[in-house]
Amino acid sequence: MKKQLEHILITGGTGFIGQLLSQLLVAQGYQVVILSRQPGQYKDTPGINYIGDLSQADKSLNWCAVINLAGEPLNRGR
């Protein structure tokens, strides 16, 4: 029996840390879905898909985690 891929949803996944984390998770066998305000700016790649709204996330998938990295960039300054 083939193991179902585990999926992880990441908000803020297009930032510096999110990009690195996404690549690491895909290398470990996870399917990553990134929630972005501008998903059209990014191209889906093997293991990584971009969505613009939570309603686009397939609720029937095997979701194992949600990681929230959304926020202001650290290097933006005060």
mmCIF file of N, CA and C in Angstrom:
data_model
loop_
_atom_site.group_PDB
_atom_site.id
_atom_site.type_symbol
_atom_site.label_atom_id
_atom_site.label_comp_id
_atom_site.label_asym_id
_atom_site.label_seq_id
_atom_site.Cartn_x
_atom_site.Cartn_y
_atom_site.Cartn_z
ATOM 1 N N MET A 1 0.835 -1.178 0.000
ATOM 2 C CA MET A 1 0.000 0.000 0.000
ATOM 3 C C MET A 1 0.884 1.248 0.000
ATOM 4 N N LYS A 2 0.632 2.162 -0.910
ATOM 5 C CA LYS A 2 1.424 3.379 -1.022
ATOM 6 C C LYS A 2 1.027 4.378 0.059
ATOM 7 N N LYS A 3 2.038 4.950 0.712
ATOM 8 C CA LYS A 3 1.788 5.948 1.754
ATOM 9 C C LYS A 3 1.299 7.251 1.121
ATOM 10 N N GLN A 4 0.251 7.822 1.701
ATOM 11 C CA GLN A 4 -0.271 9.099 1.226
ATOM 12 C C GLN A 4 0.697 10.210 1.640
ATOM 13 N N LEU A 5 0.961 11.127 0.727
ATOM 14 C CA LEU A 5 1.831 12.253 1.047
ATOM 15 C C LEU A 5 1.228 13.101 2.152
ATOM 16 N N GLU A 6 2.068 13.546 3.042
ATOM 17 C CA GLU A 6 1.610 14.470 4.077
ATOM 18 C C GLU A 6 1.790 15.883 3.561
ATOM 19 N N HIS A 7 0.810 16.717 3.838
ATOM 20 C CA HIS A 7 0.802 18.090 3.348
ATOM 21 C C HIS A 7 1.009 19.068 4.498
ATOM 22 N N ILE A 8 1.731 20.140 4.190
ATOM 23 C CA ILE A 8 1.977 21.210 5.155
ATOM 24 C C ILE A 8 1.591 22.526 4.501
ATOM 25 N N LEU A 9 0.798 23.311 5.196
ATOM 26 C CA LEU A 9 0.399 24.639 4.726
ATOM 27 C C LEU A 9 1.304 25.664 5.394
ATOM 28 N N ILE A 10 1.876 26.556 4.586
ATOM 29 C CA ILE A 10 2.746 27.601 5.120
ATOM 30 C C ILE A 10 2.209 28.962 4.703
ATOM 31 N N THR A 11 1.968 29.828 5.683
ATOM 32 C CA THR A 11 1.667 31.230 5.379
ATOM 33 C C THR A 11 2.986 31.975 5.484
ATOM 34 N N GLY A 12 3.216 32.909 4.599
ATOM 35 C CA GLY A 12 4.497 33.604 4.603
ATOM 36 C C GLY A 12 5.602 32.761 3.986
ATOM 37 N N GLY A 13 5.224 31.789 3.195
ATOM 38 C CA GLY A 13 6.193 30.863 2.614
ATOM 39 C C GLY A 13 7.005 31.429 1.470
ATOM 40 N N THR A 14 6.684 32.643 1.018
ATOM 41 C CA THR A 14 7.457 33.239 -0.070
ATOM 42 C C THR A 14 8.595 34.105 0.447
ATOM 43 N N GLY A 15 8.679 34.274 1.751
ATOM 44 C CA GLY A 15 9.766 35.050 2.345
ATOM 45 C C GLY A 15 11.053 34.249 2.414
ATOM 46 N N PHE A 16 12.102 34.861 2.921
ATOM 47 C CA PHE A 16 13.425 34.245 2.993
ATOM 48 C C PHE A 16 13.392 32.919 3.748
ATOM 49 N N ILE A 17 12.863 32.917 4.950
ATOM 50 C CA ILE A 17 12.816 31.702 5.759
ATOM 51 C C ILE A 17 11.838 30.700 5.159
ATOM 52 N N GLY A 18 10.691 31.179 4.691
ATOM 53 C CA GLY A 18 9.681 30.303 4.118
ATOM 54 C C GLY A 18 10.168 29.550 2.892
ATOM 55 N N GLN A 19 10.929 30.209 2.038
ATOM 56 C CA GLN A 19 11.457 29.555 0.846
ATOM 57 C C GLN A 19 12.408 28.431 1.223
ATOM 58 N N LEU A 20 13.289 28.703 2.151
ATOM 59 C CA LEU A 20 14.242 27.674 2.588
ATOM 60 C C LEU A 20 13.535 26.516 3.283
ATOM 61 N N LEU A 21 12.587 26.835 4.150
ATOM 62 C CA LEU A 21 11.844 25.805 4.860
ATOM 63 C C LEU A 21 11.057 24.937 3.877
ATOM 64 N N SER A 22 10.429 25.548 2.896
ATOM 65 C CA SER A 22 9.653 24.810 1.900
ATOM 66 C C SER A 22 10.533 23.807 1.162
ATOM 67 N N GLN A 23 11.703 24.241 0.744
ATOM 68 C CA GLN A 23 12.623 23.355 0.035
ATOM 69 C C GLN A 23 13.072 22.196 0.919
ATOM 70 N N LEU A 24 13.329 22.478 2.181
ATOM 71 C CA LEU A 24 13.739 21.439 3.123
ATOM 72 C C LEU A 24 12.621 20.409 3.323
ATOM 73 N N LEU A 25 11.395 20.890 3.478
ATOM 74 C CA LEU A 25 10.255 19.986 3.686
ATOM 75 C C LEU A 25 10.000 19.104 2.462
ATOM 76 N N VAL A 26 10.113 19.681 1.267
ATOM 77 C CA VAL A 26 9.927 18.902 0.045
ATOM 78 C C VAL A 26 11.013 17.830 -0.055
ATOM 79 N N ALA A 27 12.240 18.185 0.298
ATOM 80 C CA ALA A 27 13.340 17.218 0.268
ATOM 81 C C ALA A 27 13.101 16.065 1.242
ATOM 82 N N GLN A 28 12.330 16.325 2.287
ATOM 83 C CA GLN A 28 12.014 15.286 3.273
ATOM 84 C C GLN A 28 10.747 14.511 2.918
ATOM 85 N N GLY A 29 10.135 14.828 1.765
ATOM 86 C CA GLY A 29 9.001 14.055 1.281
ATOM 87 C C GLY A 29 7.631 14.648 1.528
ATOM 88 N N TYR A 30 7.564 15.875 2.002
ATOM 89 C CA TYR A 30 6.276 16.527 2.234
ATOM 90 C C TYR A 30 5.811 17.245 0.978
ATOM 91 N N GLN A 31 4.508 17.442 0.867
ATOM 92 C CA GLN A 31 3.905 18.287 -0.156
ATOM 93 C C GLN A 31 3.585 19.609 0.532
ATOM 94 N N VAL A 32 4.093 20.719 0.009
ATOM 95 C CA VAL A 32 3.944 22.022 0.638
ATOM 96 C C VAL A 32 2.944 22.864 -0.156
ATOM 97 N N VAL A 33 2.038 23.498 0.565
ATOM 98 C CA VAL A 33 1.100 24.446 -0.022
ATOM 99 C C VAL A 33 1.355 25.788 0.645
ATOM 100 N N ILE A 34 1.630 26.805 -0.159
ATOM 101 C CA ILE A 34 1.947 28.132 0.357
ATOM 102 C C ILE A 34 0.770 29.061 0.114
ATOM 103 N N LEU A 35 0.283 29.643 1.195
ATOM 104 C CA LEU A 35 -0.790 30.635 1.119
ATOM 105 C C LEU A 35 -0.136 32.000 0.925
ATOM 106 N N SER A 36 -0.444 32.637 -0.199
ATOM 107 C CA SER A 36 0.189 33.907 -0.549
ATOM 108 C C SER A 36 -0.869 34.928 -0.951
ATOM 109 N N ARG A 37 -0.592 36.192 -0.690
ATOM 110 C CA ARG A 37 -1.504 37.248 -1.130
ATOM 111 C C ARG A 37 -1.453 37.410 -2.640
ATOM 112 N N GLN A 38 -0.332 36.997 -3.252
ATOM 113 C CA GLN A 38 -0.165 37.133 -4.697
ATOM 114 C C GLN A 38 0.351 35.824 -5.300
ATOM 115 N N PRO A 39 -0.473 34.775 -5.275
ATOM 116 C CA PRO A 39 0.001 33.474 -5.761
ATOM 117 C C PRO A 39 0.333 33.461 -7.252
ATOM 118 N N GLY A 40 -0.246 34.373 -8.013
ATOM 119 C CA GLY A 40 0.021 34.432 -9.449
ATOM 120 C C GLY A 40 1.446 34.827 -9.784
ATOM 121 N N GLN A 41 2.158 35.383 -8.825
ATOM 122 C CA GLN A 41 3.551 35.773 -9.058
ATOM 123 C C GLN A 41 4.505 34.586 -8.969
ATOM 124 N N TYR A 42 3.999 33.448 -8.515
ATOM 125 C CA TYR A 42 4.851 32.292 -8.279
ATOM 126 C C TYR A 42 4.367 31.115 -9.108
ATOM 127 N N LYS A 43 5.306 30.308 -9.552
ATOM 128 C CA LYS A 43 4.981 29.144 -10.362
ATOM 129 C C LYS A 43 5.050 27.892 -9.496
ATOM 130 N N ASP A 44 3.998 27.067 -9.556
ATOM 131 C CA ASP A 44 4.023 25.791 -8.844
ATOM 132 C C ASP A 44 5.210 24.973 -9.329
ATOM 133 N N THR A 45 5.860 24.301 -8.409
ATOM 134 C CA THR A 45 6.983 23.424 -8.724
ATOM 135 C C THR A 45 6.695 22.064 -8.111
ATOM 136 N N PRO A 46 7.440 21.037 -8.490
ATOM 137 C CA PRO A 46 7.197 19.730 -7.874
ATOM 138 C C PRO A 46 7.304 19.818 -6.347
ATOM 139 N N GLY A 47 6.221 19.502 -5.685
ATOM 140 C CA GLY A 47 6.199 19.513 -4.227
ATOM 141 C C GLY A 47 5.707 20.794 -3.601
ATOM 142 N N ILE A 48 5.598 21.881 -4.383
ATOM 143 C CA ILE A 48 5.166 23.170 -3.833
ATOM 144 C C ILE A 48 4.068 23.760 -4.715
ATOM 145 N N ASN A 49 2.939 24.077 -4.078
ATOM 146 C CA ASN A 49 1.822 24.720 -4.768
ATOM 147 C C ASN A 49 1.465 26.009 -4.044
ATOM 148 N N TYR A 50 1.013 27.000 -4.802
ATOM 149 C CA TYR A 50 0.657 28.309 -4.253
ATOM 150 C C TYR A 50 -0.847 28.521 -4.367
ATOM 151 N N ILE A 51 -1.445 29.019 -3.295
ATOM 152 C CA ILE A 51 -2.866 29.352 -3.293
ATOM 153 C C ILE A 51 -3.038 30.763 -2.737
ATOM 154 N N GLY A 52 -4.170 31.388 -3.062
ATOM 155 C CA GLY A 52 -4.427 32.739 -2.605
ATOM 156 C C GLY A 52 -5.497 32.828 -1.533
ATOM 157 N N ASP A 53 -6.163 31.699 -1.260
ATOM 158 C CA ASP A 53 -7.256 31.693 -0.298
ATOM 159 C C ASP A 53 -7.350 30.310 0.327
ATOM 160 N N LEU A 54 -7.671 30.255 1.609
ATOM 161 C CA LEU A 54 -7.768 28.963 2.291
ATOM 162 C C LEU A 54 -8.829 28.050 1.684
ATOM 163 N N SER A 55 -9.829 28.624 1.051
ATOM 164 C CA SER A 55 -10.867 27.793 0.437
ATOM 165 C C SER A 55 -10.302 26.961 -0.714
ATOM 166 N N GLN A 56 -9.123 27.317 -1.205
ATOM 167 C CA GLN A 56 -8.484 26.572 -2.285
ATOM 168 C C GLN A 56 -7.720 25.349 -1.770
ATOM 169 N N ALA A 57 -7.537 25.241 -0.469
ATOM 170 C CA ALA A 57 -6.834 24.102 0.119
ATOM 171 C C ALA A 57 -7.771 22.897 0.148
ATOM 172 N N ASP A 58 -7.314 21.785 -0.378
ATOM 173 C CA ASP A 58 -8.122 20.560 -0.435
ATOM 174 C C ASP A 58 -8.240 19.964 0.964
ATOM 175 N N LYS A 59 -9.428 20.018 1.518
ATOM 176 C CA LYS A 59 -9.656 19.569 2.901
ATOM 177 C C LYS A 59 -9.590 18.051 3.054
ATOM 178 N N SER A 60 -9.607 17.325 1.948
ATOM 179 C CA SER A 60 -9.561 15.870 2.022
ATOM 180 C C SER A 60 -8.131 15.327 2.087
ATOM 181 N N LEU A 61 -7.150 16.202 1.958
ATOM 182 C CA LEU A 61 -5.750 15.763 1.982
ATOM 183 C C LEU A 61 -5.289 15.466 3.399
ATOM 184 N N ASN A 62 -4.173 14.791 3.499
ATOM 185 C CA ASN A 62 -3.581 14.429 4.782
ATOM 186 C C ASN A 62 -2.731 15.612 5.278
ATOM 187 N N TRP A 63 -3.353 16.567 5.955
ATOM 188 C CA TRP A 63 -2.664 17.751 6.472
ATOM 189 C C TRP A 63 -2.033 17.406 7.814
ATOM 190 N N CYS A 64 -0.748 17.683 7.953
ATOM 191 C CA CYS A 64 -0.081 17.353 9.219
ATOM 192 C C CYS A 64 0.382 18.597 9.970
ATOM 193 N N ALA A 65 0.430 19.760 9.299
ATOM 194 C CA ALA A 65 0.889 20.960 10.001
ATOM 195 C C ALA A 65 0.487 22.217 9.247
ATOM 196 N N VAL A 66 0.373 23.297 10.013
ATOM 197 C CA VAL A 66 0.222 24.644 9.474
ATOM 198 C C VAL A 66 1.317 25.483 10.129
ATOM 199 N N ILE A 67 2.112 26.143 9.300
ATOM 200 C CA ILE A 67 3.218 26.952 9.805
ATOM 201 C C ILE A 67 2.950 28.399 9.413
ATOM 202 N N ASN A 68 2.905 29.289 10.397
ATOM 203 C CA ASN A 68 2.626 30.701 10.142
ATOM 204 C C ASN A 68 3.920 31.505 10.206
ATOM 205 N N LEU A 69 4.378 31.946 9.045
ATOM 206 C CA LEU A 69 5.552 32.813 8.960
ATOM 207 C C LEU A 69 5.175 34.191 8.430
ATOM 208 N N ALA A 70 3.882 34.450 8.285
ATOM 209 C CA ALA A 70 3.419 35.718 7.714
ATOM 210 C C ALA A 70 3.695 36.859 8.672
ATOM 211 N N GLY A 71 4.045 37.986 8.112
ATOM 212 C CA GLY A 71 4.284 39.178 8.915
ATOM 213 C C GLY A 71 5.163 40.154 8.166
ATOM 214 N N GLU A 72 5.581 41.171 8.855
ATOM 215 C CA GLU A 72 6.451 42.178 8.264
ATOM 216 C C GLU A 72 7.867 41.633 8.097
ATOM 217 N N PRO A 73 8.540 41.990 7.007
ATOM 218 C CA PRO A 73 9.925 41.569 6.840
ATOM 219 C C PRO A 73 10.807 42.112 7.976
ATOM 220 N N LEU A 74 11.735 41.302 8.406
ATOM 221 C CA LEU A 74 12.615 41.712 9.515
ATOM 222 C C LEU A 74 13.552 42.839 9.114
ATOM 223 N N ASN A 75 13.909 42.909 7.840
ATOM 224 C CA ASN A 75 14.874 43.921 7.399
ATOM 225 C C ASN A 75 14.216 45.206 6.928
ATOM 226 N N ARG A 76 12.926 45.366 7.153
ATOM 227 C CA ARG A 76 12.219 46.560 6.704
ATOM 228 C C ARG A 76 12.580 47.778 7.544
ATOM 229 N N GLY A 77 12.933 47.575 8.795
ATOM 230 C CA GLY A 77 13.259 48.684 9.668
ATOM 231 C C GLY A 77 12.046 49.194 10.400
ATOM 232 N N ARG A 78 12.229 50.213 11.212
ATOM 233 C CA ARG A 78 11.126 50.768 11.979
ATOM 234 C C ARG A 78 10.424 51.854 11.222
#
